[in-house]
mmCIF file of C-alpha atoms and ligand atoms in Angstrom:
data_model
loop_
_atom_site.group_PDB
_atom_site.id
_atom_site.type_symbol
_atom_site.label_atom_id
_atom_site.label_comp_id
_atom_site.label_asym_id
_atom_site.label_seq_id
_atom_site.Cartn_x
_atom_site.Cartn_y
_atom_site.Cartn_z
ATOM 1 C CA MET A 4 10.022 1.323 -68.747
ATOM 2 C CA THR A 5 11.907 4.449 -69.799
ATOM 3 C CA THR A 6 14.234 3.907 -72.734
ATOM 4 C CA SER A 7 15.367 7.498 -73.347
ATOM 5 C CA PRO A 8 18.450 8.604 -71.394
ATOM 6 C CA ILE A 9 18.050 9.938 -67.881
ATOM 7 C CA GLU A 10 18.928 13.645 -67.724
ATOM 8 C CA LEU A 11 21.322 14.176 -64.852
ATOM 9 C CA ALA A 12 21.838 17.693 -63.497
ATOM 10 C CA VAL A 13 25.359 17.889 -62.042
ATOM 11 C CA VAL A 14 25.506 20.893 -59.710
ATOM 12 C CA VAL A 15 28.942 22.323 -58.865
ATOM 13 C CA GLY A 16 28.389 23.669 -55.367
ATOM 14 C CA SER A 17 31.483 25.715 -54.485
ATOM 15 C CA VAL A 18 32.117 29.181 -55.887
ATOM 16 C CA ARG A 19 35.253 30.479 -54.157
ATOM 17 C CA PRO A 20 38.334 31.598 -56.139
ATOM 18 C CA GLY A 21 40.734 28.709 -56.696
ATOM 19 C CA ARG A 22 38.026 26.135 -55.979
ATOM 20 C CA LEU A 23 38.529 22.468 -56.703
ATOM 21 C CA GLY A 24 34.863 21.878 -57.532
ATOM 22 C CA PRO A 25 35.081 21.973 -61.343
ATOM 23 C CA THR A 26 37.988 19.496 -61.318
ATOM 24 C CA VAL A 27 36.065 17.039 -59.169
ATOM 25 C CA ALA A 28 32.959 17.530 -61.341
ATOM 26 C CA GLU A 29 35.053 16.864 -64.447
ATOM 27 C CA TRP A 30 36.151 13.512 -63.002
ATOM 28 C CA PHE A 31 32.530 12.553 -62.386
ATOM 29 C CA LEU A 32 31.360 13.757 -65.806
ATOM 30 C CA ARG A 33 33.892 11.453 -67.436
ATOM 31 C CA ILE A 34 32.344 8.522 -65.586
ATOM 32 C CA VAL A 35 28.842 9.600 -66.650
ATOM 33 C CA ALA A 36 29.985 9.955 -70.280
ATOM 34 C CA GLU A 37 30.724 6.221 -70.315
ATOM 35 C CA ARG A 38 27.106 5.456 -69.434
ATOM 36 C CA PRO A 39 24.810 5.831 -72.470
ATOM 37 C CA GLU A 40 21.711 5.648 -70.279
ATOM 38 C CA PHE A 41 22.556 9.120 -68.918
ATOM 39 C CA VAL A 42 22.941 12.561 -70.412
ATOM 40 C CA ALA A 43 24.582 15.124 -68.129
ATOM 41 C CA ASN A 44 23.811 18.808 -67.807
ATOM 42 C CA THR A 45 26.354 20.685 -65.697
ATOM 43 C CA ILE A 46 25.057 23.552 -63.581
ATOM 44 C CA ASP A 47 27.955 25.545 -62.142
ATOM 45 C CA LEU A 48 26.686 27.879 -59.432
ATOM 46 C CA ILE A 49 29.448 30.358 -60.152
ATOM 47 C CA ASP A 50 27.727 31.136 -63.455
ATOM 48 C CA LEU A 51 24.384 31.925 -61.814
ATOM 49 C CA ASN A 52 25.327 34.648 -59.346
ATOM 50 C CA LEU A 53 22.380 33.739 -57.132
ATOM 51 C CA PRO A 54 21.228 36.510 -54.781
ATOM 52 C CA ALA A 55 21.605 35.740 -51.069
ATOM 53 C CA ASP A 56 18.172 37.258 -50.353
ATOM 54 C CA LEU A 57 16.477 34.647 -52.583
ATOM 55 C CA SER A 58 14.898 37.357 -54.732
ATOM 56 C CA PRO A 59 13.986 36.535 -58.361
ATOM 57 C CA SER A 60 16.933 36.690 -60.749
ATOM 58 C CA PRO A 61 17.989 35.385 -64.159
ATOM 59 C CA GLY A 62 20.347 32.981 -62.410
ATOM 60 C CA ALA A 63 17.526 31.560 -60.310
ATOM 61 C CA ASP A 64 15.455 31.121 -63.475
ATOM 62 C CA THR A 65 18.336 29.276 -65.136
ATOM 63 C CA LEU A 66 18.722 27.020 -62.113
ATOM 64 C CA ALA A 67 14.984 26.329 -61.970
ATOM 65 C CA ALA A 68 14.921 25.421 -65.659
ATOM 66 C CA GLY A 69 17.940 23.132 -65.305
ATOM 67 C CA ILE A 70 16.495 21.282 -62.320
ATOM 68 C CA SER A 71 13.019 21.168 -63.836
ATOM 69 C CA SER A 72 14.207 19.341 -66.941
ATOM 70 C CA ALA A 73 16.405 16.936 -64.952
ATOM 71 C CA ASP A 74 15.308 13.432 -63.996
ATOM 72 C CA ALA A 75 17.997 13.139 -61.305
ATOM 73 C CA VAL A 76 20.489 15.410 -59.573
ATOM 74 C CA VAL A 77 24.081 15.029 -58.383
ATOM 75 C CA LEU A 78 25.459 17.622 -55.994
ATOM 76 C CA VAL A 79 29.232 18.088 -56.136
ATOM 77 C CA THR A 80 30.164 19.482 -52.740
ATOM 78 C CA PRO A 81 33.211 20.175 -50.613
ATOM 79 C CA GLU A 82 33.146 20.140 -46.842
ATOM 80 C CA TYR A 83 33.377 23.556 -45.188
ATOM 81 C CA ASN A 84 33.572 23.561 -41.380
ATOM 82 C CA HIS A 85 31.902 20.143 -41.144
ATOM 83 C CA GLY A 86 29.054 21.290 -43.376
ATOM 84 C CA TYR A 87 28.498 22.164 -47.009
ATOM 85 C CA PRO A 88 29.071 25.584 -48.633
ATOM 86 C CA GLY A 89 26.580 28.392 -48.209
ATOM 87 C CA SER A 90 26.491 28.766 -51.990
ATOM 88 C CA LEU A 91 24.962 25.316 -52.253
ATOM 89 C CA LYS A 92 22.381 26.000 -49.541
ATOM 90 C CA ASN A 93 21.451 29.197 -51.343
ATOM 91 C CA ALA A 94 20.826 27.207 -54.528
ATOM 92 C CA LEU A 95 18.785 24.587 -52.668
ATOM 93 C CA ASP A 96 16.649 27.316 -51.087
ATOM 94 C CA ILE A 97 16.113 29.495 -54.141
ATOM 95 C CA VAL A 98 14.363 26.746 -56.127
ATOM 96 C CA LYS A 99 11.414 24.930 -54.622
ATOM 97 C CA TYR A 100 9.058 22.728 -56.640
ATOM 98 C CA GLU A 101 11.657 21.785 -59.226
ATOM 99 C CA TRP A 102 13.569 19.588 -56.754
ATOM 100 C CA ARG A 103 10.513 17.580 -55.764
ATOM 101 C CA GLY A 104 10.230 13.895 -56.525
ATOM 102 C CA LYS A 105 13.775 13.723 -57.876
ATOM 103 C CA PRO A 106 16.532 11.348 -56.780
ATOM 104 C CA VAL A 107 19.784 12.953 -55.672
ATOM 105 C CA GLY A 108 23.324 11.643 -55.274
ATOM 106 C CA PHE A 109 26.488 13.233 -53.934
ATOM 107 C CA VAL A 110 30.097 13.598 -55.011
ATOM 108 C CA SER A 111 31.981 15.091 -52.082
ATOM 109 C CA TYR A 112 35.546 16.003 -51.303
ATOM 110 C CA GLY A 113 37.553 17.461 -48.477
ATOM 111 C CA GLY A 114 40.132 16.489 -45.885
ATOM 112 C CA LEU A 115 40.296 13.314 -43.824
ATOM 113 C CA TYR A 116 36.667 12.276 -44.282
ATOM 114 C CA GLY A 117 36.169 13.228 -47.916
ATOM 115 C CA GLY A 118 33.253 15.545 -47.267
ATOM 116 C CA ALA A 119 31.172 12.853 -45.541
ATOM 117 C CA ARG A 120 29.813 15.304 -42.974
ATOM 118 C CA ALA A 121 28.656 17.674 -45.705
ATOM 119 C CA VAL A 122 26.816 14.807 -47.404
ATOM 120 C CA GLU A 123 25.063 13.684 -44.226
ATOM 121 C CA GLN A 124 23.769 17.227 -43.714
ATOM 122 C CA LEU A 125 22.660 17.445 -47.332
ATOM 123 C CA ARG A 126 20.602 14.282 -46.909
ATOM 124 C CA GLN A 127 18.502 16.081 -44.289
ATOM 125 C CA VAL A 128 17.930 19.042 -46.598
ATOM 126 C CA ALA A 129 17.122 16.746 -49.523
ATOM 127 C CA ALA A 130 14.358 15.066 -47.507
ATOM 128 C CA GLU A 131 12.758 18.435 -46.788
ATOM 129 C CA LEU A 132 12.894 19.227 -50.510
ATOM 130 C CA HIS A 133 10.966 15.984 -51.288
ATOM 131 C CA MET A 134 14.035 14.447 -52.877
ATOM 132 C CA VAL A 135 15.186 10.849 -52.496
ATOM 133 C CA SER A 136 18.861 10.632 -51.605
ATOM 134 C CA VAL A 137 20.400 7.404 -52.861
ATOM 135 C CA ARG A 138 22.478 5.273 -50.523
ATOM 136 C CA ASP A 139 25.784 5.252 -52.352
ATOM 137 C CA SER A 140 27.880 8.364 -52.811
ATOM 138 C CA VAL A 141 31.414 9.245 -53.884
ATOM 139 C CA GLY A 142 33.834 10.868 -51.450
ATOM 140 C CA PHE A 143 37.380 12.015 -52.032
ATOM 141 C CA PRO A 144 39.519 12.396 -48.902
ATOM 142 C CA ARG A 145 42.642 14.560 -49.098
ATOM 143 C CA ALA A 146 41.187 16.031 -52.270
ATOM 144 C CA ARG A 147 43.944 18.546 -52.886
ATOM 145 C CA LYS A 148 46.462 15.701 -53.012
ATOM 146 C CA THR A 149 44.209 13.372 -54.996
ATOM 147 C CA PHE A 150 43.493 15.876 -57.755
ATOM 148 C CA GLY A 151 46.704 17.224 -59.164
ATOM 149 C CA PRO A 152 47.056 19.354 -62.268
ATOM 150 C CA ASP A 153 45.888 16.357 -64.337
ATOM 151 C CA PRO A 154 42.125 16.027 -63.760
ATOM 152 C CA VAL A 155 42.023 12.304 -64.575
ATOM 153 C CA VAL A 156 42.032 10.408 -61.296
ATOM 154 C CA VAL A 157 42.650 6.685 -61.350
ATOM 155 C CA ASP A 158 40.722 5.593 -58.321
ATOM 156 C CA GLY A 159 39.023 2.212 -58.373
ATOM 157 C CA PRO A 160 36.924 2.541 -55.196
ATOM 158 C CA ALA A 161 35.621 5.981 -56.193
ATOM 159 C CA ALA A 162 34.720 4.756 -59.676
ATOM 160 C CA ASP A 163 32.962 1.740 -58.155
ATOM 161 C CA SER A 164 30.995 4.003 -55.808
ATOM 162 C CA ALA A 165 30.068 6.270 -58.706
ATOM 163 C CA ALA A 166 28.805 3.277 -60.691
ATOM 164 C CA ARG A 167 26.617 2.107 -57.807
ATOM 165 C CA MET A 168 25.307 5.626 -57.238
ATOM 166 C CA LEU A 169 24.436 5.994 -60.918
ATOM 167 C CA ASP A 170 22.657 2.612 -60.912
ATOM 168 C CA GLN A 171 20.540 3.742 -57.970
ATOM 169 C CA LEU A 172 19.825 7.170 -59.474
ATOM 170 C CA HIS A 173 18.725 5.486 -62.680
ATOM 171 C CA TRP A 174 16.384 3.140 -60.805
ATOM 172 C CA TRP A 175 14.707 5.942 -58.878
ATOM 173 C CA ALA A 176 14.569 8.310 -61.842
ATOM 174 C CA THR A 177 12.885 5.635 -63.934
ATOM 175 C CA ALA A 178 10.413 4.907 -61.143
ATOM 176 C CA ALA A 179 9.641 8.611 -60.703
ATOM 177 C CA THR A 180 9.168 9.124 -64.444
ATOM 178 C CA THR A 181 6.734 6.208 -64.562
ATOM 179 C CA GLN A 182 4.793 7.577 -61.598
ATOM 180 C CA ARG A 183 4.715 11.130 -62.956
ATOM 181 C CA ALA A 184 3.048 9.831 -66.111
ATOM 182 C CA LEU A 185 0.264 8.397 -63.943
ATOM 183 C CA ARG A 186 -0.225 11.231 -61.440
ATOM 184 C CA SER A 187 1.510 14.377 -60.278
ATOM 185 C CA TYR A 188 3.773 14.197 -57.267
ATOM 186 C CA PRO A 189 1.774 14.785 -54.039
ATOM 187 C CA GLY A 190 2.619 18.099 -52.436
ATOM 188 C CA GLN A 191 3.176 20.037 -55.645
HETATM 189 C C1 LIG B 2 36.058 27.686 -45.273
HETATM 190 C C2 LIG B 2 36.624 26.301 -45.411
HETATM 191 C C3 LIG B 2 36.362 25.365 -44.433
HETATM 192 C C4 LIG B 2 36.838 24.065 -44.574
HETATM 193 N N1 LIG B 2 36.488 23.133 -43.626
HETATM 194 C C5 LIG B 2 36.770 21.829 -43.863
HETATM 195 C C6 LIG B 2 36.239 20.818 -43.005
HETATM 196 O O1 LIG B 2 35.548 21.074 -42.042
HETATM 197 N N2 LIG B 2 36.502 19.527 -43.313
HETATM 198 C C7 LIG B 2 37.259 19.171 -44.406
HETATM 199 O O2 LIG B 2 37.455 17.981 -44.651
HETATM 200 N N3 LIG B 2 37.790 20.112 -45.217
HETATM 201 C C8 LIG B 2 37.551 21.427 -44.984
HETATM 202 N N4 LIG B 2 38.037 22.390 -45.817
HETATM 203 C C9 LIG B 2 38.894 21.971 -46.914
HETATM 204 C C10 LIG B 2 38.070 21.862 -48.187
HETATM 205 O O3 LIG B 2 37.256 20.730 -48.174
HETATM 206 C C11 LIG B 2 38.990 21.830 -49.398
HETATM 207 O O4 LIG B 2 39.802 22.988 -49.368
HETATM 208 C C12 LIG B 2 38.196 21.830 -50.689
HETATM 209 O O5 LIG B 2 39.082 21.904 -51.759
HETATM 210 C C13 LIG B 2 37.267 23.037 -50.755
HETATM 211 O O6 LIG B 2 36.478 22.964 -51.913
HETATM 212 P P1 LIG B 2 36.611 24.068 -53.053
HETATM 213 O O7 LIG B 2 38.093 24.096 -53.401
HETATM 214 O O8 LIG B 2 35.790 23.581 -54.206
HETATM 215 O O9 LIG B 2 36.155 25.357 -52.480
HETATM 216 C C14 LIG B 2 37.617 23.697 -45.697
HETATM 217 C C15 LIG B 2 37.904 24.674 -46.648
HETATM 218 C C16 LIG B 2 37.409 25.952 -46.541
HETATM 219 C C17 LIG B 2 37.690 26.951 -47.611
#
């Protein structure tokens, strides 16, 4: 049984000017801060300047190191044209082995459906990356209205979903840590 905190990599997936991503991530990080069994490490893709051609770069090295040290991952994603942003796909593609055997959860946002379509697509990609996507996720519909200038959002259902997602991430991360101590993940 793991007693040290689970390291959670929180990846901010959008990079466009005026993006809402950091505000949504901030809401989630406040929830995580109330859970002593987690320690969060925010990875904002805007800081990494990842090359579209997937060539080696300092940003890719930083991403690889951040995912490598993480026990679990949360992707903060908007919905763009019923999918997720290209910046996030670029990040998922540029790192390979570091994702493997890690549980992943989603905090999404968008219009009417709160980014649900982006999350469903990400679940397919996560499976290919040997990640385990947990059942519960957080989704904010009408995100521009929900998140005003004050980043604290009082939203019971979203907080409840976040709590369930974190419980599931913790369970899988603990299981994976226990397994990794016994044998390396198959397919490394
Ligand atoms: C290119 C683009 C496409 C979008 N397509 C959708 C969409 O298909 N469904 C949806 O719910 N919202 C859509 N939106 C609205 C975004 O979810 C919303 O603007 C969100 O704030 C974008 O995230 P960001 O501010 O972090 O970039 C789209 C926004 C952009 C910029």
